PDB file of C-alpha atoms in Angstrom:
ATOM      1  CA  MET A 203     -32.655  36.569  13.865  1.00  0.00           C
ATOM      2  CA  LYS A 204     -35.466  38.534  15.681  1.00  0.00           C
ATOM      3  CA  LYS A 205     -39.077  38.292  14.621  1.00  0.00           C
ATOM      4  CA  LYS A 206     -40.576  41.902  15.245  1.00  0.00           C
ATOM      5  CA  ALA A 207     -44.237  42.907  15.457  1.00  0.00           C
ATOM      6  CA  VAL A 208     -44.730  45.397  12.581  1.00  0.00           C
ATOM      7  CA  LEU A 209     -46.221  48.083  14.979  1.00  0.00           C
ATOM      8  CA  THR A 210     -44.612  49.556  18.069  1.00  0.00           C
ATOM      9  CA  LEU A 211     -46.755  50.510  20.929  1.00  0.00           C
ATOM     10  CA  MET A 212     -46.298  54.238  20.340  1.00  0.00           C
ATOM     11  CA  VAL A 213     -47.810  53.916  16.804  1.00  0.00           C
ATOM     12  CA  VAL A 214     -50.459  51.635  18.290  1.00  0.00           C
ATOM     13  CA  MET A 215     -51.506  54.273  20.861  1.00  0.00           C
ATOM     14  CA  ALA A 216     -52.013  56.826  18.206  1.00  0.00           C
ATOM     15  CA  MET A 217     -53.839  54.319  16.118  1.00  0.00           C
ATOM     16  CA  LEU A 218     -56.451  53.425  18.782  1.00  0.00           C
ATOM     17  CA  ALA A 219     -58.239  56.605  17.981  1.00  0.00           C
ATOM     18  CA  THR A 220     -58.241  55.943  14.237  1.00  0.00           C
ATOM     19  CA  GLY A 221     -59.100  52.195  13.726  1.00  0.00           C
ATOM     20  CA  VAL A 222     -61.646  51.552  11.122  1.00  0.00           C
ATOM     21  CA  ALA A 223     -63.429  48.271  10.842  1.00  0.00           C
ATOM     22  CA  LYS A 224     -63.157  46.739   7.304  1.00  0.00           C
ATOM     23  CA  GLY A 225     -65.346  44.323   5.407  1.00  0.00           C
ATOM     24  CA  GLN A 226     -64.824  40.737   6.515  1.00  0.00           C
ATOM     25  CA  ALA A 227     -65.348  38.906   3.322  1.00  0.00           C
ATOM     26  CA  GLY A 228     -62.805  36.089   3.340  1.00  0.00           C
ATOM     27  CA  ALA A 229     -61.586  36.813   6.823  1.00  0.00           C
ATOM     28  CA  VAL A 230     -61.375  34.199   9.552  1.00  0.00           C
ATOM     29  CA  ASP A 231     -64.836  33.592  11.128  1.00  0.00           C
ATOM     30  CA  SER A 232     -63.999  32.980  14.834  1.00  0.00           C
ATOM     31  CA  SER A 233     -61.864  34.129  17.645  1.00  0.00           C
ATOM     32  CA  GLU A 234     -60.476  30.577  18.254  1.00  0.00           C
ATOM     33  CA  VAL A 235     -59.117  30.477  14.667  1.00  0.00           C
ATOM     34  CA  VAL A 236     -57.116  33.587  15.330  1.00  0.00           C
ATOM     35  CA  ILE A 237     -55.936  32.644  18.851  1.00  0.00           C
ATOM     36  CA  SER A 238     -55.133  28.974  17.856  1.00  0.00           C
ATOM     37  CA  ARG A 239     -52.969  30.226  15.069  1.00  0.00           C
ATOM     38  CA  TYR A 240     -51.141  32.535  17.409  1.00  0.00           C
ATOM     39  CA  MET A 241     -50.535  29.728  20.045  1.00  0.00           C
ATOM     40  CA  GLN A 242     -49.329  27.444  17.323  1.00  0.00           C
ATOM     41  CA  ILE A 243     -46.735  30.073  16.173  1.00  0.00           C
ATOM     42  CA  LEU A 244     -45.440  30.388  19.854  1.00  0.00           C
ATOM     43  CA  ASN A 245     -45.437  26.574  20.130  1.00  0.00           C
ATOM     44  CA  TYR A 246     -45.099  26.369  23.837  1.00  0.00           C
ATOM     45  CA  GLU A 247     -45.717  22.587  23.587  1.00  0.00           C
ATOM     46  CA  ALA A 248     -42.050  22.479  22.564  1.00  0.00           C
ATOM     47  CA  LEU A 249     -40.937  23.216  26.173  1.00  0.00           C
ATOM     48  CA  ARG A 250     -38.588  20.360  27.216  1.00  0.00           C
ATOM     49  CA  ALA A 251     -39.082  18.206  30.137  1.00  0.00           C
ATOM     50  CA  ASP A 252     -35.394  17.107  30.337  1.00  0.00           C
ATOM     51  CA  SER A 253     -34.107  20.642  31.124  1.00  0.00           C
ATOM     52  CA  THR A 254     -35.467  23.521  33.115  1.00  0.00           C
ATOM     53  CA  PHE A 255     -36.571  26.651  31.218  1.00  0.00           C
ATOM     54  CA  TYR A 256     -35.378  29.897  32.718  1.00  0.00           C
ATOM     55  CA  MET A 257     -36.498  33.281  31.906  1.00  0.00           C
ATOM     56  CA  GLU A 258     -35.104  36.501  33.442  1.00  0.00           C
ATOM     57  CA  THR A 259     -37.054  39.841  32.880  1.00  0.00           C
ATOM     58  CA  ILE A 260     -35.744  43.301  33.634  1.00  0.00           C
ATOM     59  CA  ILE A 261     -38.444  45.658  34.526  1.00  0.00           C
ATOM     60  CA  TYR A 262     -38.176  49.378  34.908  1.00  0.00           C
ATOM     61  CA  LYS A 263     -40.495  52.530  34.567  1.00  0.00           C
ATOM     62  CA  ARG A 264     -39.973  55.246  32.055  1.00  0.00           C
ATOM     63  CA  SER A 265     -40.165  57.848  34.859  1.00  0.00           C
ATOM     64  CA  LYS A 266     -37.325  55.962  36.863  1.00  0.00           C
ATOM     65  CA  PRO A 267     -35.137  54.131  34.284  1.00  0.00           C
ATOM     66  CA  ASP A 268     -32.460  53.427  36.880  1.00  0.00           C
ATOM     67  CA  ASP A 269     -34.818  51.816  39.419  1.00  0.00           C
ATOM     68  CA  THR A 270     -35.112  48.186  38.056  1.00  0.00           C
ATOM     69  CA  ALA A 271     -36.823  45.054  39.261  1.00  0.00           C
ATOM     70  CA  ILE A 272     -35.982  41.612  38.163  1.00  0.00           C
ATOM     71  CA  LEU A 273     -38.584  38.820  37.566  1.00  0.00           C
ATOM     72  CA  LYS A 274     -37.087  35.374  37.480  1.00  0.00           C
ATOM     73  CA  ARG A 275     -39.047  32.372  36.352  1.00  0.00           C
ATOM     74  CA  TRP A 276     -38.395  28.640  36.114  1.00  0.00           C
ATOM     75  CA  PHE A 277     -40.433  26.108  34.340  1.00  0.00           C
ATOM     76  CA  ARG A 278     -40.157  22.282  33.626  1.00  0.00           C
ATOM     77  CA  ALA A 279     -42.762  20.494  31.581  1.00  0.00           C
ATOM     78  CA  PRO A 280     -45.395  19.652  32.239  1.00  0.00           C
ATOM     79  CA  ASN A 281     -46.253  21.784  35.435  1.00  0.00           C
ATOM     80  CA  LEU A 282     -43.215  22.466  37.637  1.00  0.00           C
ATOM     81  CA  PHE A 283     -43.017  26.281  38.095  1.00  0.00           C
ATOM     82  CA  ARG A 284     -41.349  28.940  40.188  1.00  0.00           C
ATOM     83  CA  ALA A 285     -41.392  32.712  39.969  1.00  0.00           C
ATOM     84  CA  GLU A 286     -39.477  35.380  42.103  1.00  0.00           C
ATOM     85  CA  LEU A 287     -39.862  39.141  41.825  1.00  0.00           C
ATOM     86  CA  TRP A 288     -36.982  41.107  43.235  1.00  0.00           C
ATOM     87  CA  HIS A 289     -36.146  44.643  43.820  1.00  0.00           C
ATOM     88  CA  GLY A 290     -32.550  44.899  44.838  1.00  0.00           C
ATOM     89  CA  ASP A 291     -31.895  42.466  47.622  1.00  0.00           C
ATOM     90  CA  THR A 292     -35.651  42.310  48.533  1.00  0.00           C
ATOM     91  CA  LEU A 293     -37.965  39.495  47.334  1.00  0.00           C
ATOM     92  CA  LEU A 294     -41.356  41.181  46.753  1.00  0.00           C
ATOM     93  CA  GLN A 295     -43.340  38.099  45.604  1.00  0.00           C
ATOM     94  CA  GLY A 296     -42.851  34.547  44.806  1.00  0.00           C
ATOM     95  CA  CYS A 297     -44.461  31.203  44.252  1.00  0.00           C
ATOM     96  CA  TYR A 298     -43.505  27.646  43.282  1.00  0.00           C
ATOM     97  CA  THR A 299     -44.905  24.208  42.956  1.00  0.00           C
ATOM     98  CA  ASN A 300     -43.511  20.615  42.338  1.00  0.00           C
ATOM     99  CA  GLY A 301     -46.634  19.922  40.366  1.00  0.00           C
ATOM    100  CA  LYS A 302     -47.800  17.364  42.901  1.00  0.00           C
ATOM    101  CA  ASP A 303     -48.329  18.232  46.419  1.00  0.00           C
ATOM    102  CA  LYS A 304     -46.346  21.454  47.245  1.00  0.00           C
ATOM    103  CA  TYR A 305     -47.781  24.914  46.670  1.00  0.00           C
ATOM    104  CA  ARG A 306     -45.883  27.761  48.114  1.00  0.00           C
ATOM    105  CA  MET A 307     -46.406  31.579  48.053  1.00  0.00           C
ATOM    106  CA  TYR A 308     -44.454  34.658  49.251  1.00  0.00           C
ATOM    107  CA  ASP A 309     -45.815  38.127  49.280  1.00  0.00           C
ATOM    108  CA  HIS A 310     -43.733  40.885  50.888  1.00  0.00           C
ATOM    109  CA  GLY A 311     -46.663  43.320  51.314  1.00  0.00           C
ATOM    110  CA  PHE A 312     -48.721  40.558  53.123  1.00  0.00           C
ATOM    111  CA  ALA A 313     -46.145  38.387  55.211  1.00  0.00           C
ATOM    112  CA  ASP A 314     -42.470  38.251  54.787  1.00  0.00           C
ATOM    113  CA  ILE A 315     -42.402  34.398  54.844  1.00  0.00           C
ATOM    114  CA  TRP A 316     -43.077  31.595  52.524  1.00  0.00           C
ATOM    115  CA  SER A 317     -46.358  29.855  53.270  1.00  0.00           C
ATOM    116  CA  ASN A 318     -48.426  26.912  52.064  1.00  0.00           C
ATOM    117  CA  ALA A 319     -51.328  27.646  49.671  1.00  0.00           C
ATOM    118  CA  ASP A 320     -54.196  25.529  48.622  1.00  0.00           C
ATOM    119  CA  ILE A 321     -54.119  24.672  44.852  1.00  0.00           C
ATOM    120  CA  GLY A 322     -56.801  27.075  43.891  1.00  0.00           C
ATOM    121  CA  GLN A 323     -55.154  30.022  45.842  1.00  0.00           C
ATOM    122  CA  TYR A 324     -51.853  29.085  44.291  1.00  0.00           C
ATOM    123  CA  TYR A 325     -52.891  29.120  40.656  1.00  0.00           C
ATOM    124  CA  PHE A 326     -54.804  32.370  41.006  1.00  0.00           C
ATOM    125  CA  PHE A 327     -51.627  33.997  42.261  1.00  0.00           C
ATOM    126  CA  ALA A 328     -49.195  32.201  39.898  1.00  0.00           C
ATOM    127  CA  SER A 329     -51.259  32.856  36.833  1.00  0.00           C
ATOM    128  CA  GLY A 330     -50.016  36.498  36.761  1.00  0.00           C
ATOM    129  CA  PHE A 331     -46.482  35.326  36.471  1.00  0.00           C
ATOM    130  CA  ASP A 332     -47.084  32.711  33.735  1.00  0.00           C
ATOM    131  CA  PHE A 333     -44.900  33.709  30.638  1.00  0.00           C
ATOM    132  CA  ARG A 334     -47.190  31.915  28.302  1.00  0.00           C
ATOM    133  CA  GLY A 335     -49.947  34.466  28.957  1.00  0.00           C
ATOM    134  CA  ALA A 336     -53.506  34.478  29.608  1.00  0.00           C
ATOM    135  CA  LEU A 337     -54.505  33.020  26.080  1.00  0.00           C
ATOM    136  CA  TYR A 338     -52.649  29.907  27.110  1.00  0.00           C
ATOM    137  CA  GLN A 339     -55.006  29.554  30.035  1.00  0.00           C
ATOM    138  CA  ARG A 340     -58.133  30.332  28.082  1.00  0.00           C
ATOM    139  CA  LYS A 341     -59.741  26.949  28.171  1.00  0.00           C
ATOM    140  CA  SER A 342     -59.497  26.613  31.843  1.00  0.00           C
ATOM    141  CA  ASP A 343     -60.135  30.027  33.230  1.00  0.00           C
ATOM    142  CA  GLY A 344     -63.556  30.732  32.004  1.00  0.00           C
ATOM    143  CA  SER A 345     -62.650  33.041  29.216  1.00  0.00           C
ATOM    144  CA  GLU A 346     -65.283  33.929  26.528  1.00  0.00           C
ATOM    145  CA  PHE A 347     -64.235  35.610  23.310  1.00  0.00           C
ATOM    146  CA  ARG A 348     -65.994  37.640  20.521  1.00  0.00           C
ATOM    147  CA  TYR A 349     -64.511  38.069  17.150  1.00  0.00           C
ATOM    148  CA  ASP A 350     -64.732  41.695  16.136  1.00  0.00           C
ATOM    149  CA  GLY A 351     -63.446  41.241  12.659  1.00  0.00           C
ATOM    150  CA  VAL A 352     -60.697  42.901  10.569  1.00  0.00           C
ATOM    151  CA  TRP A 353     -59.602  46.426  11.441  1.00  0.00           C
ATOM    152  CA  GLU A 354     -57.227  48.806   9.752  1.00  0.00           C
ATOM    153  CA  TYR A 355     -54.626  50.639  11.753  1.00  0.00           C
ATOM    154  CA  LYS A 356     -52.466  53.087   9.638  1.00  0.00           C
ATOM    155  CA  GLY A 357     -52.552  50.804   6.617  1.00  0.00           C
ATOM    156  CA  HIS A 358     -52.054  47.528   8.545  1.00  0.00           C
ATOM    157  CA  GLU A 359     -54.843  44.955   8.765  1.00  0.00           C
ATOM    158  CA  VAL A 360     -55.347  43.516  12.150  1.00  0.00           C
ATOM    159  CA  TYR A 361     -57.791  40.935  13.736  1.00  0.00           C
ATOM    160  CA  LYS A 362     -59.677  42.300  16.901  1.00  0.00           C
ATOM    161  CA  ILE A 363     -61.076  40.077  19.477  1.00  0.00           C
ATOM    162  CA  TYR A 364     -62.976  40.943  22.700  1.00  0.00           C
ATOM    163  CA  ALA A 365     -62.463  38.894  25.851  1.00  0.00           C
ATOM    164  CA  GLU A 366     -64.124  38.443  29.301  1.00  0.00           C
ATOM    165  CA  ALA A 367     -62.782  36.345  32.056  1.00  0.00           C
ATOM    166  CA  PRO A 368     -63.999  36.044  35.735  1.00  0.00           C
ATOM    167  CA  GLU A 369     -60.677  37.293  37.206  1.00  0.00           C
ATOM    168  CA  ARG A 370     -59.562  39.980  34.804  1.00  0.00           C
ATOM    169  CA  TYR A 371     -60.791  43.125  33.349  1.00  0.00           C
ATOM    170  CA  ASN A 372     -62.403  42.800  29.933  1.00  0.00           C
ATOM    171  CA  ARG A 373     -60.040  43.441  27.233  1.00  0.00           C
ATOM    172  CA  TYR A 374     -59.289  43.631  23.339  1.00  0.00           C
ATOM    173  CA  TYR A 375     -56.619  41.607  21.708  1.00  0.00           C
ATOM    174  CA  LEU A 376     -55.200  42.798  18.524  1.00  0.00           C
ATOM    175  CA  PHE A 377     -53.391  40.491  16.117  1.00  0.00           C
ATOM    176  CA  GLU A 378     -51.410  41.378  12.985  1.00  0.00           C
ATOM    177  CA  LYS A 379     -53.404  39.712  10.108  1.00  0.00           C
ATOM    178  CA  GLU A 380     -50.292  38.909   8.111  1.00  0.00           C
ATOM    179  CA  SER A 381     -48.017  37.418  10.764  1.00  0.00           C
ATOM    180  CA  GLY A 382     -50.674  36.298  13.184  1.00  0.00           C
ATOM    181  CA  LEU A 383     -48.736  37.692  16.066  1.00  0.00           C
ATOM    182  CA  LEU A 384     -50.365  39.485  19.044  1.00  0.00           C
ATOM    183  CA  PHE A 385     -49.062  43.055  19.230  1.00  0.00           C
ATOM    184  CA  LEU A 386     -51.478  44.788  21.565  1.00  0.00           C
ATOM    185  CA  ILE A 387     -53.902  44.165  24.519  1.00  0.00           C
ATOM    186  CA  GLU A 388     -56.251  46.995  25.317  1.00  0.00           C
ATOM    187  CA  GLU A 389     -57.818  46.707  28.773  1.00  0.00           C
ATOM    188  CA  THR A 390     -61.136  48.290  29.551  1.00  0.00           C
ATOM    189  CA  ASN A 391     -62.490  49.404  33.024  1.00  0.00           C
ATOM    190  CA  HIS A 392     -65.164  46.682  32.875  1.00  0.00           C
ATOM    191  CA  HIS A 393     -65.001  43.451  34.849  1.00  0.00           C
ATOM    192  CA  SER A 394     -67.424  40.503  34.479  1.00  0.00           C
ATOM    193  CA  ALA A 395     -68.282  40.936  38.194  1.00  0.00           C
ATOM    194  CA  PHE A 396     -68.653  44.673  38.255  1.00  0.00           C
ATOM    195  CA  SER A 397     -68.269  47.918  36.214  1.00  0.00           C
ATOM    196  CA  ASN A 398     -66.375  50.979  37.444  1.00  0.00           C
ATOM    197  CA  ASN A 399     -63.940  53.660  36.297  1.00  0.00           C
ATOM    198  CA  LYS A 400     -60.835  52.601  38.215  1.00  0.00           C
ATOM    199  CA  ALA A 401     -58.358  53.844  35.697  1.00  0.00           C
ATOM    200  CA  PHE A 402     -55.194  53.202  37.801  1.00  0.00           C
ATOM    201  CA  ASP A 403     -55.552  49.729  39.225  1.00  0.00           C
ATOM    202  CA  HIS A 404     -54.547  47.798  36.024  1.00  0.00           C
ATOM    203  CA  PRO A 405     -52.675  48.414  32.823  1.00  0.00           C
ATOM    204  CA  ASP A 406     -54.494  50.336  30.121  1.00  0.00           C
ATOM    205  CA  LEU A 407     -52.286  48.812  27.357  1.00  0.00           C
ATOM    206  CA  HIS A 408     -49.955  45.960  26.958  1.00  0.00           C
ATOM    207  CA  GLY A 409     -47.849  46.008  23.866  1.00  0.00           C
ATOM    208  CA  PHE A 410     -45.749  43.380  22.322  1.00  0.00           C
ATOM    209  CA  HIS A 411     -42.646  44.927  20.548  1.00  0.00           C
ATOM    210  CA  GLU A 412     -40.450  41.965  19.762  1.00  0.00           C
ATOM    211  CA  TYR A 413     -40.530  38.245  19.653  1.00  0.00           C
ATOM    212  CA  GLN A 414     -37.435  35.966  19.589  1.00  0.00           C
ATOM    213  CA  PRO A 415     -37.162  32.312  18.190  1.00  0.00           C
ATOM    214  CA  PHE A 416     -36.022  29.918  20.790  1.00  0.00           C
ATOM    215  CA  ARG A 417     -35.619  26.070  20.387  1.00  0.00           C
ATOM    216  CA  GLY A 418     -38.667  25.662  18.149  1.00  0.00           C
ATOM    217  CA  MET A 419     -40.665  28.433  19.931  1.00  0.00           C
ATOM    218  CA  ILE A 420     -41.398  32.122  19.392  1.00  0.00           C
ATOM    219  CA  ILE A 421     -41.294  33.964  22.669  1.00  0.00           C
ATOM    220  CA  PRO A 422     -41.971  37.735  23.529  1.00  0.00           C
ATOM    221  CA  SER A 423     -38.859  39.433  24.588  1.00  0.00           C
ATOM    222  CA  ILE A 424     -39.697  43.031  24.697  1.00  0.00           C
ATOM    223  CA  GLU A 425     -43.098  44.096  26.155  1.00  0.00           C
ATOM    224  CA  SER A 426     -44.572  47.368  27.698  1.00  0.00           C
ATOM    225  CA  TYR A 427     -47.461  48.339  29.985  1.00  0.00           C
ATOM    226  CA  GLN A 428     -49.114  51.679  30.184  1.00  0.00           C
ATOM    227  CA  MET A 429     -50.374  52.115  33.698  1.00  0.00           C
ATOM    228  CA  GLU A 430     -51.002  54.964  36.141  1.00  0.00           C
ATOM    229  CA  GLY A 431     -49.806  57.601  33.795  1.00  0.00           C
ATOM    230  CA  ASP A 432     -46.487  55.893  33.208  1.00  0.00           C
ATOM    231  CA  MET A 433     -44.855  53.170  31.136  1.00  0.00           C
ATOM    232  CA  LEU A 434     -43.440  49.882  32.426  1.00  0.00           C
ATOM    233  CA  PHE A 435     -40.850  48.036  30.064  1.00  0.00           C
ATOM    234  CA  TYR A 436     -40.008  44.431  30.216  1.00  0.00           C
ATOM    235  CA  TYR A 437     -36.845  43.033  28.565  1.00  0.00           C
ATOM    236  CA  SER A 438     -36.686  39.217  28.817  1.00  0.00           C
ATOM    237  CA  SER A 439     -33.941  36.714  28.046  1.00  0.00           C
ATOM    238  CA  PHE A 440     -34.239  32.939  28.342  1.00  0.00           C
ATOM    239  CA  ASP A 441     -32.415  29.676  28.139  1.00  0.00           C
ATOM    240  CA  TYR A 442     -32.495  26.107  29.426  1.00  0.00           C
ATOM    241  CA  GLN A 443     -30.683  25.024  32.717  1.00  0.00           C
ATOM    242  CA  PRO A 444     -29.761  21.635  34.016  1.00  0.00           C
ATOM    243  CA  ASN A 445     -32.610  20.161  36.189  1.00  0.00           C
ATOM    244  CA  ASN A 446     -32.415  21.023  39.851  1.00  0.00           C
ATOM    245  CA  ASN A 447     -35.379  19.750  41.860  1.00  0.00           C
ATOM    246  CA  ASP A 448     -34.656  22.152  44.839  1.00  0.00           C
ATOM    247  CA  ILE A 449     -35.969  24.901  42.623  1.00  0.00           C
ATOM    248  CA  PHE A 450     -39.373  23.425  42.927  1.00  0.00           C
ATOM    249  CA  GLU A 451     -39.113  21.878  46.398  1.00  0.00           C
ATOM    250  CA  LYS A 452     -37.367  24.401  48.634  1.00  0.00           C
ATOM    251  CA  ASP A 453     -37.833  27.992  49.837  1.00  0.00           C
TER     252      ASP A 453
END
């Protein structure tokens, strides 16, 4: 069975112009309550250490549906991780760590070799590949949140939370009130370090269309991004694999 968010992104995009704040009597009184509920539903703490979690994500643009990229990610609790972004036979970006003393990165646009990184550089780069999302990192990345109350979108009540973090554009998170699931991230053009009107250097919207239950967890399986006047679609599948230390030790 698949747990689907009630609202699709296309509906949400239309609703962005029509959202109305509602009275907050009886509503939750803090952003952390909403976020904690969501993270408890996802339950990433159930990730096993006796096997390697593997996620494969097919990525394509609406304007070029036959031109796909593949994002491969491996994770073993508590902190072994590897990510590789491929376009055809070309590795575009990658990173991995054994969680102890090896932090390696690959960036096709910068240098076509794997290279060592210091721990800070590595985690800044790798955070964008973390399948658990920015909210999982919220207590260590300097994020600050503001609870904006209950809003109504086309008859659906949602919680709206505003977020600022040092390394990201400021954003709004929207959660279904009934299910507690996140269904939309709306990014602004404001950054904690500066303010500008760069409309095409980051996504405008990040929609979550479908969640799948998996071994005690609930994981986003269909996502989309509105960016540069186009749409990017992410279709993810996941499973456990036998442990193989080479994944986290070798280029």
